[in-house]
């Protein structure tokens, strides 16, 4: 195996696929731009959904990149020592171009080639889809693996739970996959031990998804898509760990120096490695989220960010890490290497610290209030411990829900007082709450592709108009700082040094509506970046765009909007209806947010 550092592994991936005539595209934001059905971009294919469904990509039919991804799953699980909430996915795609034969040959070459990962072929195992009523047993992929020299006894056929890939929203492009694994040489856990086993013998290297199906609505069976795509994902951290012979991603250069720093400033009597890992992992994920415009809040992405920051703060308390600047130091460390690849990180370090520290300080206050609340309960309810030594589970849940007290902390405080907690009551209260919020979330996130077409397309075009109107009023130093569209509303963040007055909001609204009423055409063109710039095109995150780009223009004698964009848009502004601003608020220092709807 070839030892590689972070930069070398990234370059290796891109070099390999460029040599196979793939165009490198930049990573998209971790916040989905036109998909309200999920909170985060969770894979490399996710931002490419329109192209996997058939829209033409300006960079062609063969693409590769390294995409920032967030997978939190059940928030309660966050912090499991082997789990990363933020990771980078090395990916490549065929958009209706090559299929299984070429892809399997290339994955094999990348894994085993001397100039590439140089993994011992005898250590490799692969899995293929065993088939179901929609998609047949994937003997074709198995044949291609056999042709590469993989032994029959190294190929397993597994069910949909293991060898099928689709988005968590339950809609969109999908299909069977073939996965590659490295045999660590550990003993098998039993006679049926296979690559899908979690016993630790096999480590997943990556997967190739053959996306020839599509699910149009949640719950429907996949249908054949109009084009056959390939979507490959190799987890960067995992592969870095593997090629360098580490046992955990936390031993790699991406974490080890940060963990050492935490350890050096913790109280040895309280230190534990898992807490240090959680502190580092959550801080790193928070860096990426804040850089992409997320701020802590009580819902959506902001809620996940809040949980991560709070958990990191609690873990710091747990190990008594005394260094005041520990989080600033960690943020500097993570921004150091991530900033080399992500412009938003490189230019956002001070803002990342500001947003992180604001949440951290607020949480400290809340925790202190929680401790006071706890003391009150002790004083009034448990005055005589011999009479009442069981702390109410409902109260423990209230502390958890209102003050962010994890149950472990309440347990510790109770133990100090000689009390036990009614855990059954706690679990019931928590389950009731989880059920209630899941029901609410299902409402909030239902939708998927069907919803994202009509309503969000209109809001997307309206966002472009709003952006240009704001620039025409406040000057060309005004830039987009973030954007998010749900089927109900648009949200647009931009730099401005003051709160907008009612008059200012009125002017913006009137101007946007004037443009809509003029019934202007929305023109789409493909051109190279230089020509696009000459045309005056503005783009939010320059690094997101490759050589050939799509430009959307809306122009009249009094108005001009020219933006880099992947679409989709309406054809004429009159399709939009009436534009109405619902809210204007502050996001962070010098950044304002407008929420608006189309009626
Ligand atoms: N290539 C699909 C995934 O694992 O992200």
mmCIF file of C-alpha atoms and ligand atoms in Angstrom, residues 42-45 71 89 165 207 209 231-233, ligand 1:
data_model
loop_
_atom_site.group_PDB
_atom_site.id
_atom_site.type_symbol
_atom_site.label_atom_id
_atom_site.label_comp_id
_atom_site.label_asym_id
_atom_site.label_seq_id
_atom_site.Cartn_x
_atom_site.Cartn_y
_atom_site.Cartn_z
ATOM 1 C CA UNK A 42 -24.784 13.873 2.272
ATOM 2 C CA UNK A 43 -22.891 12.565 -0.755
ATOM 3 C CA UNK A 44 -21.065 13.565 -3.890
ATOM 4 C CA UNK A 45 -24.037 12.780 -6.129
ATOM 5 C CA UNK A 71 -24.274 12.839 7.746
ATOM 6 C CA UNK A 89 -16.152 12.189 -0.427
ATOM 7 C CA UNK A 165 -27.997 3.437 -2.979
ATOM 8 C CA UNK A 207 -18.668 2.094 -3.811
ATOM 9 C CA UNK A 209 -23.464 2.965 -7.826
ATOM 10 C CA UNK A 231 -21.816 7.454 -9.168
ATOM 11 C CA UNK A 232 -18.653 6.513 -7.314
ATOM 12 C CA UNK A 233 -17.840 7.482 -3.742
HETATM 13 N N1 LIG B 1 -21.659 6.884 -3.962
HETATM 14 C C1 LIG B 1 -22.678 6.894 -3.018
HETATM 15 C C2 LIG B 1 -22.203 7.171 -1.641
HETATM 16 O O1 LIG B 1 -21.831 6.310 -0.914
HETATM 17 O O2 LIG B 1 -22.152 8.308 -1.264
#
